PDB file of C-alpha atoms in Angstrom:
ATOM      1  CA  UNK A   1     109.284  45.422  81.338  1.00 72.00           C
ATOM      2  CA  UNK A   2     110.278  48.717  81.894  1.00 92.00           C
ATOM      3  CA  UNK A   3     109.843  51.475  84.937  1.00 93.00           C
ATOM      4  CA  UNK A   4     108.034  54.995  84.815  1.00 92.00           C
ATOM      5  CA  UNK A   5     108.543  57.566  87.788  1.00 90.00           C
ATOM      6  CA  UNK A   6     105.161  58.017  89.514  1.00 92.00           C
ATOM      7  CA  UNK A   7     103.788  60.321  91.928  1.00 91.00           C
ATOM      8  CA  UNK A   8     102.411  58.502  95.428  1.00 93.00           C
ATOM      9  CA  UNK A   9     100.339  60.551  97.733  1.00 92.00           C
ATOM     10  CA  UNK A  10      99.464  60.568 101.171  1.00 94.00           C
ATOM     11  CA  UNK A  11      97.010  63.014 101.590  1.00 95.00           C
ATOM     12  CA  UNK A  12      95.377  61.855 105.233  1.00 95.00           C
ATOM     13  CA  UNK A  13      97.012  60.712 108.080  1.00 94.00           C
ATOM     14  CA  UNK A  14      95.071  57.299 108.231  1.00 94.00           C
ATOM     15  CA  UNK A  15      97.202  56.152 104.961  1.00 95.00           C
ATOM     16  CA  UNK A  16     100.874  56.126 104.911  1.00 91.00           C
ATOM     17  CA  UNK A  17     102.257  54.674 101.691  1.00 91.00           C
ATOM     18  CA  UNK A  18     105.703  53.629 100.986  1.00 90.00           C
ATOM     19  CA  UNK A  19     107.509  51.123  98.868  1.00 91.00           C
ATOM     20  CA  UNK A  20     108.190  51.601  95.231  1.00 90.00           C
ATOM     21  CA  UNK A  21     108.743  54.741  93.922  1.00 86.00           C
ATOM     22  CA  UNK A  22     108.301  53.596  90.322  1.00 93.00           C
ATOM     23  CA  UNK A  23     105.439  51.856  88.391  1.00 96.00           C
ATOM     24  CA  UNK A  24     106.594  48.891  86.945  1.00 97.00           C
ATOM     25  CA  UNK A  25     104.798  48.289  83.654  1.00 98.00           C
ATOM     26  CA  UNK A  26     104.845  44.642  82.649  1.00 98.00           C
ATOM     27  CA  UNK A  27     102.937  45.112  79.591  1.00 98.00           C
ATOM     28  CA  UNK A  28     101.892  47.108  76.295  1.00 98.00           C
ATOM     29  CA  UNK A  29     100.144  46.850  73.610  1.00 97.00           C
ATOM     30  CA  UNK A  30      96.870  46.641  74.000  1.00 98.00           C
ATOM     31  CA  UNK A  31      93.508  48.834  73.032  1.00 98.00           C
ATOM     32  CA  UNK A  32      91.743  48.582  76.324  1.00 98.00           C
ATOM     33  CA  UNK A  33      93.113  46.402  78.985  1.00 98.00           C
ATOM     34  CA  UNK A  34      90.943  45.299  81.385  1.00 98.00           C
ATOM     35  CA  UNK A  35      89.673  42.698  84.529  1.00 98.00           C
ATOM     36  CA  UNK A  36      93.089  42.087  86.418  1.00 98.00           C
ATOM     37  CA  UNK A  37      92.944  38.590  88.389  1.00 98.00           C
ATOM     38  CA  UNK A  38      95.842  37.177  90.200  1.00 98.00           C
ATOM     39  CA  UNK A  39      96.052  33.669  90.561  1.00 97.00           C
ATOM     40  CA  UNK A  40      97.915  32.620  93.701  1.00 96.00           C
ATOM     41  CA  UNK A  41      98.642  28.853  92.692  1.00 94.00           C
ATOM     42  CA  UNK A  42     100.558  29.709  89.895  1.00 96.00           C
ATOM     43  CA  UNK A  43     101.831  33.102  91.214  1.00 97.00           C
ATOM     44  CA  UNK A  44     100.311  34.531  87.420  1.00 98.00           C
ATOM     45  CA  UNK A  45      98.184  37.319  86.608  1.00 98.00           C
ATOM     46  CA  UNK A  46      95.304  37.430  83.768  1.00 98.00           C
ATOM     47  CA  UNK A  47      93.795  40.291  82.438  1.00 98.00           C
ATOM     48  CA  UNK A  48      91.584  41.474  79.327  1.00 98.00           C
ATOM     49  CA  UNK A  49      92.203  43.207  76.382  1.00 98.00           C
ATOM     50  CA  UNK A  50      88.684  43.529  75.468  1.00 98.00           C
ATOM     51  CA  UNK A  51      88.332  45.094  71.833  1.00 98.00           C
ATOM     52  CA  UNK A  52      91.291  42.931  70.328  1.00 98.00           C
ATOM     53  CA  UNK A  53      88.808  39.601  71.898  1.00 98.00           C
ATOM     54  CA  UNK A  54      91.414  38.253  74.134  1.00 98.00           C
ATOM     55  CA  UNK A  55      93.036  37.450  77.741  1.00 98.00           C
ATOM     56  CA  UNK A  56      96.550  37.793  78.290  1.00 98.00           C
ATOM     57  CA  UNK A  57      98.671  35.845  80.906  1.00 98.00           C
ATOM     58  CA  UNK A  58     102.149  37.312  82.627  1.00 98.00           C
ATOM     59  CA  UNK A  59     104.127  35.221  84.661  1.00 98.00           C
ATOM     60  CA  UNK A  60     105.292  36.817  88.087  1.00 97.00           C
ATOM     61  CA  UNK A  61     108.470  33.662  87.813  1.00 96.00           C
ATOM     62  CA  UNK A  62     109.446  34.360  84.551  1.00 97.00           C
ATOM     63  CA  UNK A  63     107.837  38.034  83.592  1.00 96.00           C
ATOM     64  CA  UNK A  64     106.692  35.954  80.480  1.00 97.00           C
ATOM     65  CA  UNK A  65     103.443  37.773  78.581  1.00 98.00           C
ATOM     66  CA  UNK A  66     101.229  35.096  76.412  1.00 98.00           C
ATOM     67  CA  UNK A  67      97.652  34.629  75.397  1.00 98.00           C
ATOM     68  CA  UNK A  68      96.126  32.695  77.856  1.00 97.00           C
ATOM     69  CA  UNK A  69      92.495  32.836  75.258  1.00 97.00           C
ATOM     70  CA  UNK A  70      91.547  34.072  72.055  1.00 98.00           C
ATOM     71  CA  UNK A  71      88.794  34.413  71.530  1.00 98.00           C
ATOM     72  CA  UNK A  72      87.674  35.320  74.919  1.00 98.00           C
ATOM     73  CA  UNK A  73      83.809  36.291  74.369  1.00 98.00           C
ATOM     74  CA  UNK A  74      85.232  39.871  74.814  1.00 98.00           C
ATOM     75  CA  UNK A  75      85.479  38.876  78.371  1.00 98.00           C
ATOM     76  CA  UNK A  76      85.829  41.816  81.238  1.00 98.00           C
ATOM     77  CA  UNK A  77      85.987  41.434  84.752  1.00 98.00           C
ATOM     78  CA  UNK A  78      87.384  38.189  86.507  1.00 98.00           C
ATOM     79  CA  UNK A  79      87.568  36.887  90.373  1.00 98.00           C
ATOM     80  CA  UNK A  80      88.317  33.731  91.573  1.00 98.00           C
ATOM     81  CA  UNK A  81      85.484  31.520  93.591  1.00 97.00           C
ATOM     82  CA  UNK A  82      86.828  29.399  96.695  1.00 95.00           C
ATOM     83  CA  UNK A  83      88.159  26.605  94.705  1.00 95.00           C
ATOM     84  CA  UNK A  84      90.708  29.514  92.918  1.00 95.00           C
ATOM     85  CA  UNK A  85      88.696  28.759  89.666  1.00 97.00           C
ATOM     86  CA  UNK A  86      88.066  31.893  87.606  1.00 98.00           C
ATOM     87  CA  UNK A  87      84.848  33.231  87.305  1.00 98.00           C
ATOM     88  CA  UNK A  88      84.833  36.082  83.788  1.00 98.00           C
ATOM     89  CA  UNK A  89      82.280  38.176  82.505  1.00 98.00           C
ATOM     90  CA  UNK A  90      82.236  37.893  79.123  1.00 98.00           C
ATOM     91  CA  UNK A  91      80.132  40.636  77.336  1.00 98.00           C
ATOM     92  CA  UNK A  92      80.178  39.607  73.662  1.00 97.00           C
ATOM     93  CA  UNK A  93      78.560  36.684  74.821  1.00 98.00           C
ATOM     94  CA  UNK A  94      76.977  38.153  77.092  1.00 98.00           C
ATOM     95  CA  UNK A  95      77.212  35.827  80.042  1.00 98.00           C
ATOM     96  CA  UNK A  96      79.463  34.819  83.324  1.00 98.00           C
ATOM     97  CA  UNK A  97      81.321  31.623  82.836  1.00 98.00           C
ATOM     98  CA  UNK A  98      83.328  29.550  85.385  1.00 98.00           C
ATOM     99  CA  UNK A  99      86.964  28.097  83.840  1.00 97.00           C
ATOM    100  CA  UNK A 100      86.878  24.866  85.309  1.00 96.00           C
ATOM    101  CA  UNK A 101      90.675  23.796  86.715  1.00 94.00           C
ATOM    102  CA  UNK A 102      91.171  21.165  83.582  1.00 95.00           C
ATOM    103  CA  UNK A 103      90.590  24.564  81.049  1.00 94.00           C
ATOM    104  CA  UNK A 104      86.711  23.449  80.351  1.00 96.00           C
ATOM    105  CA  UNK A 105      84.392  26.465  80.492  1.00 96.00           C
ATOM    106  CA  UNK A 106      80.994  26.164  82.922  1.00 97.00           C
ATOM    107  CA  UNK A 107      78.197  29.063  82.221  1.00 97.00           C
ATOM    108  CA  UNK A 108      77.146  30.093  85.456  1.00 97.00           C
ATOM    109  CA  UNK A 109      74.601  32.547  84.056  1.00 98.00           C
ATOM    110  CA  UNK A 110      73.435  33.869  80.426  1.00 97.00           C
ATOM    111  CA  UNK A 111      69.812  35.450  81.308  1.00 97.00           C
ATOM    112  CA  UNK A 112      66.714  36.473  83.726  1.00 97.00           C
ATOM    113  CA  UNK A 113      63.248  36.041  83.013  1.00 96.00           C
ATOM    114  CA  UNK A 114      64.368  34.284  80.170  1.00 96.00           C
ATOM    115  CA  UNK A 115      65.979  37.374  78.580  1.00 98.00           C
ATOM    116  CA  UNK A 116      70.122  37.476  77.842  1.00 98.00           C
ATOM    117  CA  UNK A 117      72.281  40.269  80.187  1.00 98.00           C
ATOM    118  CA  UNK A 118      73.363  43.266  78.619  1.00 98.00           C
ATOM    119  CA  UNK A 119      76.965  42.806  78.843  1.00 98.00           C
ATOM    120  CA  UNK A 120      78.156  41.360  82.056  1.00 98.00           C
ATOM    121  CA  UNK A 121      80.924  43.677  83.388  1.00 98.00           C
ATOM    122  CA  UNK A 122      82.731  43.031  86.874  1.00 98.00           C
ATOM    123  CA  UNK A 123      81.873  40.203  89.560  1.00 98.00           C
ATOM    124  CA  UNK A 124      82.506  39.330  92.928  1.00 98.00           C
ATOM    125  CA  UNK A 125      82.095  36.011  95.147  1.00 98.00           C
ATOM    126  CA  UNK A 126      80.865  35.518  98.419  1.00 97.00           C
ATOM    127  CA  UNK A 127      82.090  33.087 100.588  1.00 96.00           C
ATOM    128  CA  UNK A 128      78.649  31.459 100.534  1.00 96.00           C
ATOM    129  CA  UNK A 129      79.368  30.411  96.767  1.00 96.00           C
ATOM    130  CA  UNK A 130      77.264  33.338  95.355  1.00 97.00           C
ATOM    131  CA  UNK A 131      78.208  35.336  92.430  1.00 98.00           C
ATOM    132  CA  UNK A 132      77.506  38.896  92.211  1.00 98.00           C
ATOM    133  CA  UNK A 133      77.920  40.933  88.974  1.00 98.00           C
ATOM    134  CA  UNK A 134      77.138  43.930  87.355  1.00 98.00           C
ATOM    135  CA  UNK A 135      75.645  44.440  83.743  1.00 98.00           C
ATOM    136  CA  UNK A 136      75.907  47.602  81.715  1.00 98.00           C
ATOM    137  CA  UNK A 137      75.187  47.395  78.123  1.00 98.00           C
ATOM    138  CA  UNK A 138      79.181  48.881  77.107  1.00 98.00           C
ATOM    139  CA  UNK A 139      79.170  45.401  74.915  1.00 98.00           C
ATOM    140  CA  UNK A 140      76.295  45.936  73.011  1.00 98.00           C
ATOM    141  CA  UNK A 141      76.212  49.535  72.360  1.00 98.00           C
ATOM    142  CA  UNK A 142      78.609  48.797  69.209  1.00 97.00           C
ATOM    143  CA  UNK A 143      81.136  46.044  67.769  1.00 97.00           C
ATOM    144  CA  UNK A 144      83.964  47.741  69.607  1.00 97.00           C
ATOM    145  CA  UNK A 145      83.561  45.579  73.282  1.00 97.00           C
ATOM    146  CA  UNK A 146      81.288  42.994  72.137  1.00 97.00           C
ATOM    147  CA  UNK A 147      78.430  42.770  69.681  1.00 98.00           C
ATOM    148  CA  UNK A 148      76.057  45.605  69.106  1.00 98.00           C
ATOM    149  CA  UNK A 149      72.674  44.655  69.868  1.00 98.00           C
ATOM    150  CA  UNK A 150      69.389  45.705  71.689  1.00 98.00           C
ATOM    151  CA  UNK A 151      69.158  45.451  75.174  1.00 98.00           C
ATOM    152  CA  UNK A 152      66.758  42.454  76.148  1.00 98.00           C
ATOM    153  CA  UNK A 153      65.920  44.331  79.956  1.00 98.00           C
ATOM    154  CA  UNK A 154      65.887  47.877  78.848  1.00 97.00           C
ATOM    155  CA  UNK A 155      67.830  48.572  82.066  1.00 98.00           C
ATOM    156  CA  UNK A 156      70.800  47.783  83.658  1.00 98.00           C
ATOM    157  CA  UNK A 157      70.994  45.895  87.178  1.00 98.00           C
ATOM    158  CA  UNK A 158      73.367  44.629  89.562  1.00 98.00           C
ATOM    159  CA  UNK A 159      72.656  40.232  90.126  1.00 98.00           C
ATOM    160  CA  UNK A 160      73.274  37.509  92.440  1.00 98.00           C
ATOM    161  CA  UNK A 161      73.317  34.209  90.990  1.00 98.00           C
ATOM    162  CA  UNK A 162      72.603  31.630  93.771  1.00 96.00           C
ATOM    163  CA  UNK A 163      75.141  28.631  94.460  1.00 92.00           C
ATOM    164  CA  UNK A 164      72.676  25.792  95.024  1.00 91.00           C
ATOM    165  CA  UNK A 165      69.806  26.331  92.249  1.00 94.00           C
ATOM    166  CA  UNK A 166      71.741  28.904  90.254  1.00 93.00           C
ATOM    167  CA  UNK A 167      68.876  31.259  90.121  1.00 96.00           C
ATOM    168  CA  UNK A 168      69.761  34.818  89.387  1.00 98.00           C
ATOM    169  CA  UNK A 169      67.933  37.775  90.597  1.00 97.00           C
ATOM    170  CA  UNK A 170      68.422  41.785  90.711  1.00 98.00           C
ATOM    171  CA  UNK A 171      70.095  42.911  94.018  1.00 98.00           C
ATOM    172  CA  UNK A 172      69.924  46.114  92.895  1.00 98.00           C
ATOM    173  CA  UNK A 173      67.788  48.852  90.683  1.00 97.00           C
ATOM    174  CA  UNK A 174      68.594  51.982  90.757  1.00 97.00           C
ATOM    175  CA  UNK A 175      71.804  52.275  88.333  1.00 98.00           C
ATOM    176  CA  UNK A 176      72.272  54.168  85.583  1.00 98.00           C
ATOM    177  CA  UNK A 177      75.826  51.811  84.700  1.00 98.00           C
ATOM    178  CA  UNK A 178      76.589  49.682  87.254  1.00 98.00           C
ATOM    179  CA  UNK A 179      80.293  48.628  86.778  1.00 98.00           C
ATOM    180  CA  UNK A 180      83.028  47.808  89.138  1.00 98.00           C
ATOM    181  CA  UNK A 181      82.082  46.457  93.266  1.00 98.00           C
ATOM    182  CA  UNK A 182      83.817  44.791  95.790  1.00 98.00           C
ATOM    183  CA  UNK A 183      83.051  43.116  99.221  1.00 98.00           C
ATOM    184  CA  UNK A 184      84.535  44.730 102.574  1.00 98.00           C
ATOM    185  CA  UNK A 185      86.842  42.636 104.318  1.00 98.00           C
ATOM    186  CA  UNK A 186      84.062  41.338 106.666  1.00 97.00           C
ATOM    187  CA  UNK A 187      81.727  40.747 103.581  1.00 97.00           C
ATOM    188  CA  UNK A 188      78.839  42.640 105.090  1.00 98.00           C
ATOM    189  CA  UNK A 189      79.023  45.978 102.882  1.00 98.00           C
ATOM    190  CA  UNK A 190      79.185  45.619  99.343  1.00 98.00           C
ATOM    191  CA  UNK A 191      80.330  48.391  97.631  1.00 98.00           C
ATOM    192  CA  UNK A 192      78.946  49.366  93.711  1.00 98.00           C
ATOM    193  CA  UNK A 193      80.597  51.600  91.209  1.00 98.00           C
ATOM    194  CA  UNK A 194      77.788  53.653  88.864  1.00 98.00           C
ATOM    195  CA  UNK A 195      80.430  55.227  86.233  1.00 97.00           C
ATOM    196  CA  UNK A 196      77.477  57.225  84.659  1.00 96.00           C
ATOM    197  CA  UNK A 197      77.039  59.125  87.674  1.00 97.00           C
ATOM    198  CA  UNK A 198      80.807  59.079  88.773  1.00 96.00           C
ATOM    199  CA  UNK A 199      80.391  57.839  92.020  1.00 98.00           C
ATOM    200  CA  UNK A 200      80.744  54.726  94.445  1.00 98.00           C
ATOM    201  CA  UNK A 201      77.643  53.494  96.854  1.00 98.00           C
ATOM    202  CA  UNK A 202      77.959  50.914  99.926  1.00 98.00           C
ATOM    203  CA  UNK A 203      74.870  48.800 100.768  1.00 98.00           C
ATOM    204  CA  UNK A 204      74.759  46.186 103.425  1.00 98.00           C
ATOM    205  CA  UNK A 205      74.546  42.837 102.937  1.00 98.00           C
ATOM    206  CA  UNK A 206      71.391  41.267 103.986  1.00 96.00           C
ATOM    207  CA  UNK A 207      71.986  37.093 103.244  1.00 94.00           C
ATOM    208  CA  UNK A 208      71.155  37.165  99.451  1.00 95.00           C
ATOM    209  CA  UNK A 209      70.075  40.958  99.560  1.00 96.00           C
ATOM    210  CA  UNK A 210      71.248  44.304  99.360  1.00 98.00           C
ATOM    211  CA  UNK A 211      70.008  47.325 101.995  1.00 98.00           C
ATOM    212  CA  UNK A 212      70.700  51.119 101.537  1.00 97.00           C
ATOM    213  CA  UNK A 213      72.932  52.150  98.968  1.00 97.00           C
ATOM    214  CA  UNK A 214      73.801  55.433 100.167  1.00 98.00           C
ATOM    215  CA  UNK A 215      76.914  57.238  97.843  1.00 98.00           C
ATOM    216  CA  UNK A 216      80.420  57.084  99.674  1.00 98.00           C
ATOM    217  CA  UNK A 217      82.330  58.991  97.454  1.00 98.00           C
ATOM    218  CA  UNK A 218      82.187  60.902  93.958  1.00 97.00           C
ATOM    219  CA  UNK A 219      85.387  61.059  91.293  1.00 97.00           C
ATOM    220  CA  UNK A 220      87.478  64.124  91.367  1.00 92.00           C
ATOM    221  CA  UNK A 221      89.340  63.044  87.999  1.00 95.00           C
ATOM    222  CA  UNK A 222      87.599  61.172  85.115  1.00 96.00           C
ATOM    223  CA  UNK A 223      85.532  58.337  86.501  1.00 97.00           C
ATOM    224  CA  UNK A 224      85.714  55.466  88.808  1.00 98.00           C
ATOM    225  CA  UNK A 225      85.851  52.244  87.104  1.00 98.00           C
ATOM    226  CA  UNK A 226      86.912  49.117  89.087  1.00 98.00           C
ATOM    227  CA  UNK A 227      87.515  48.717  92.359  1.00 98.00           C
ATOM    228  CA  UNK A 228      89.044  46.591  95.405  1.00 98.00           C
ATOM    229  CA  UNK A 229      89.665  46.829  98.570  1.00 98.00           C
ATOM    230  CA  UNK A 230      92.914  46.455 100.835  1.00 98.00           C
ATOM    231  CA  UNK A 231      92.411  44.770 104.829  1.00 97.00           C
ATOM    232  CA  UNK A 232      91.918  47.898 106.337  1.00 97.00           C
ATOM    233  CA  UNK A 233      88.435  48.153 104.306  1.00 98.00           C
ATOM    234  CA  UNK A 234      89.976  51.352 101.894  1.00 98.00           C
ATOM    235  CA  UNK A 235      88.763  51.301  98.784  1.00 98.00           C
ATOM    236  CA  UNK A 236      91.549  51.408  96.046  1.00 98.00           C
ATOM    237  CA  UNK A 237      89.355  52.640  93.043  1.00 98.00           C
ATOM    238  CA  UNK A 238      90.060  52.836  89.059  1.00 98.00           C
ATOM    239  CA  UNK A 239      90.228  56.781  87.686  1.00 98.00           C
ATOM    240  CA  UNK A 240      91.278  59.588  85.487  1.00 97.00           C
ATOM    241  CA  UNK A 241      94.210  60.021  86.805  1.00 96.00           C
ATOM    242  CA  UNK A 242      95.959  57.013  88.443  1.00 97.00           C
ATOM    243  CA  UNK A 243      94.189  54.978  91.342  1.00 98.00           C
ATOM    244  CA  UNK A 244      92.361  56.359  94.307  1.00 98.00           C
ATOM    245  CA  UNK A 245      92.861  55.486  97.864  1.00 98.00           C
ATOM    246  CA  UNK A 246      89.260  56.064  99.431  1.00 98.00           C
ATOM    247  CA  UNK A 247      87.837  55.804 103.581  1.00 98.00           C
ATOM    248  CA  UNK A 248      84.362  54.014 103.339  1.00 97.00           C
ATOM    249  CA  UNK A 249      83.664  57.575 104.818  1.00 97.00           C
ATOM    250  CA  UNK A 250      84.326  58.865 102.126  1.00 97.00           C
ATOM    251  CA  UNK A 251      87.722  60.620 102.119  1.00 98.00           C
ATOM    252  CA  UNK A 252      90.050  60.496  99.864  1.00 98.00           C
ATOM    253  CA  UNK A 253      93.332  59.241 101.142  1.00 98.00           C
ATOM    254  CA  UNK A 254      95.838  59.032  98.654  1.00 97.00           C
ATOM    255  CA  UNK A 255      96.617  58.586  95.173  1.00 96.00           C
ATOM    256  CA  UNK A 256      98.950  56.791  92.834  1.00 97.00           C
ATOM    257  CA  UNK A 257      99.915  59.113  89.527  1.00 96.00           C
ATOM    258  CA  UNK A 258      99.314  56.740  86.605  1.00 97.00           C
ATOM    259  CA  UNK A 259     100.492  58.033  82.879  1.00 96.00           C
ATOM    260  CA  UNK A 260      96.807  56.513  81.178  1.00 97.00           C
ATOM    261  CA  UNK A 261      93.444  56.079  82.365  1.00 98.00           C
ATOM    262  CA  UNK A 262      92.749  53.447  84.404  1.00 98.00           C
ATOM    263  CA  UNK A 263      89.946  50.624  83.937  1.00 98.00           C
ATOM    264  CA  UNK A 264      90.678  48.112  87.574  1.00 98.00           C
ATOM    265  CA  UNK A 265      92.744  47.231  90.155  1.00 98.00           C
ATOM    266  CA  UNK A 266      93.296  44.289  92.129  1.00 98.00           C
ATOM    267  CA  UNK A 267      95.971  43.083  94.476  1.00 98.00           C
ATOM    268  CA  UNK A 268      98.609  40.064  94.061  1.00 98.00           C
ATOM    269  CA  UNK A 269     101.764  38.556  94.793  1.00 97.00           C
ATOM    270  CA  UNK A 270     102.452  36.316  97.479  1.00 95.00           C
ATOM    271  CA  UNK A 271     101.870  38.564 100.284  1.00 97.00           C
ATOM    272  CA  UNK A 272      99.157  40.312  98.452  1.00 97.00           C
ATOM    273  CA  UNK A 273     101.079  43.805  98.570  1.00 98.00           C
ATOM    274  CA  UNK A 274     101.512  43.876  94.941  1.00 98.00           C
ATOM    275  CA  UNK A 275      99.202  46.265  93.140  1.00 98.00           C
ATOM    276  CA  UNK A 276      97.901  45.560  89.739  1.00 98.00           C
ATOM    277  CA  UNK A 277      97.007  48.075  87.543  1.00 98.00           C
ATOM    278  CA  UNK A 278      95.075  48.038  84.235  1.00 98.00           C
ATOM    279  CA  UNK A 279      95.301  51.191  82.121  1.00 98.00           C
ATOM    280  CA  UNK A 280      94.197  51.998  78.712  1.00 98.00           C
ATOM    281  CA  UNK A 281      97.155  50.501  76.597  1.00 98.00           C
ATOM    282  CA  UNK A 282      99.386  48.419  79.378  1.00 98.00           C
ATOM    283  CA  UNK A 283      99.362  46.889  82.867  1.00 98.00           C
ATOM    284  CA  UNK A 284     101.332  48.073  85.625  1.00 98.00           C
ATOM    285  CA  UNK A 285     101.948  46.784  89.324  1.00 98.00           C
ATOM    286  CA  UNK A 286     103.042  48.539  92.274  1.00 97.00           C
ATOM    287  CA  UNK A 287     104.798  46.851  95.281  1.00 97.00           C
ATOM    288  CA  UNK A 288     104.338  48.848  98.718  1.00 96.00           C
ATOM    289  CA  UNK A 289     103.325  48.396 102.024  1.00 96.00           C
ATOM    290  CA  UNK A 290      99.180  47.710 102.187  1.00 97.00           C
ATOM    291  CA  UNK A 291      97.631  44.120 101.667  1.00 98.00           C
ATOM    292  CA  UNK A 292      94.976  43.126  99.643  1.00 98.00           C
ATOM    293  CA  UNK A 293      92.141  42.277 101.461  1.00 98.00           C
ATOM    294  CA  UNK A 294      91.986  38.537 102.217  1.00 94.00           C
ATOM    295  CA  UNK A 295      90.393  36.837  99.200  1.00 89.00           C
ATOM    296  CA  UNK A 296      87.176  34.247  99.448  1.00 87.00           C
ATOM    297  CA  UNK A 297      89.719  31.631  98.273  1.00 72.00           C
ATOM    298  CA  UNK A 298      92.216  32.517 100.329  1.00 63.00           C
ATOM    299  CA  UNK A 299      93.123  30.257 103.483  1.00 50.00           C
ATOM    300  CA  UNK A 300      92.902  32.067 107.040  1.00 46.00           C
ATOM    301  CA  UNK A 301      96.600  32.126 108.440  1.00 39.00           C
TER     302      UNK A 301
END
């Protein structure tokens, strides 16, 4: 591990940042890292390094890096349901699997109408059991990410794969590339990246559907990627250059300078005020002063 000088901005009076003054960055070596997850129970963090097929594991005890799987299905974005098992999208295989607490894998969902996903991307649980994901074809459109192959749908949606039956539907439509979301605090917006069109939308959160989807905010450097959100409902999003502190008015807040181009964010650490950061090559974190927003597998304190 080694620190790099970064550059934290304030730029709005409704975010004051401070705490480290350095980006810790726990790990390098990869081609493009991906799908941060912490994992409270055993205070670890997993992440993807998607063309090189495999999921890495650092320790926050130890600062120990290992392969946690190889191969991973090319696997992306990760969450963790209520019972703090983690739920991947893998887009070589081009499905969302559940890793069951004794290592076994569970498919959750591999197709609609009888025809395979694109390339599942990021996902997101409710606290009614639900799984939401997104599916752009990035794993098919060459060997790189996944397998190159044609797209079964011809488009590319955002899902919701019901708890009970396991039925999956479309949510939503209207994307061009759907990619990273995230759930406000109070899980009634739900908030969708399109990286094609460089911007982030909010719909609300109807039971198992999705209403509006008006555009919050639009990338002023590169393109937004993955998102999360902290407990005061700002969006911390993925970009060009660093990670973007965003008011679901759409303001932008603040920034954190990051030396590559990041892919996701999520938060960590036993008081979730650690910021994880996947970029390009490595994986950074960021201790300061804002809290993750309370996970669905998190207990209310």
């Amino acid at each position: 591990m080694d620190v790099i000088p970064t550059k934290v901005e304030s730029l709005d009076e409704r975010l004051l940042i401070f705490g480290d003054d350095l980006l810790e960055r726990l790990w390098s070596g990869g081609k493009w890292t991906e799908g941060p997850a912490y994992v409270p129970a055993g205070r670890y963090l997993l992440w993807s390094d998607i063309p090189n097929d495999r999921v890495l594991r650092w320790d926050e005890t130890t600062g120990h890096v290992g392969v946690f799987r190889a191969p991973a299905g090319y696997a992306n974005g990760r969450t963790l349901d209520a019972q703090a098992r983690v739920i991947t999208c893998e887009q070589g295989e081009r499905r969302v699997t559940r890793t069951e607490h004794d290592g076994s894998t569970t498919v959750l969902a591999d197709r609609v109408d009888g025809k395979r996903f694109n390339s599942p991307n990021d996902v997101v649980v409710a606290p009614d059991g639900s799984v939401w994901f997104t599916d752009p074809p990035y794993g098919i459109l060459s060997d790189y990410e996944g397998v190159r192959a044609e797209s079964e749908i011809g488009a590319c949606h955002v899902y919701r794969a019901d708890p009970i039956t396991g039925e999956v539907r479309v949510v939503a439509d209207d994307f061009e590339r759907p990619n990273g979301l995230a759930f406000s605090p109070d899980w009634t917006t739900l908030y969708i990246v399109d990286t094609q069109r460089n911007h982030i939308r909010a719909f609300e959160v109807d039971g198992d559907k999705l209403r509006g989807g008006d555009e919050v905010a639009r990338c002023t450097k590169g393109q937004f990627d993955g998102i999360r959100l902290d407990e005061q409902g700002r969006i911390w999003a993925a970009a060009g250059d660093g990670v973007h502190c965003i008011h679901p008015d759409g303001t932008l807040l603040g920034r954190i300078g990051v030396p590559e181009v990041v892919s996701n964010v999520c938060f960590g650490g036993p008081k979730r005020n650690r910021l994880f950061i996947t970029a390009t090559t490595s994986v950074y974190s960021l201790l300061f002063n804002v809290n993750g927003a309370r996970p669905v597998h998190s207990p209310v304190r």
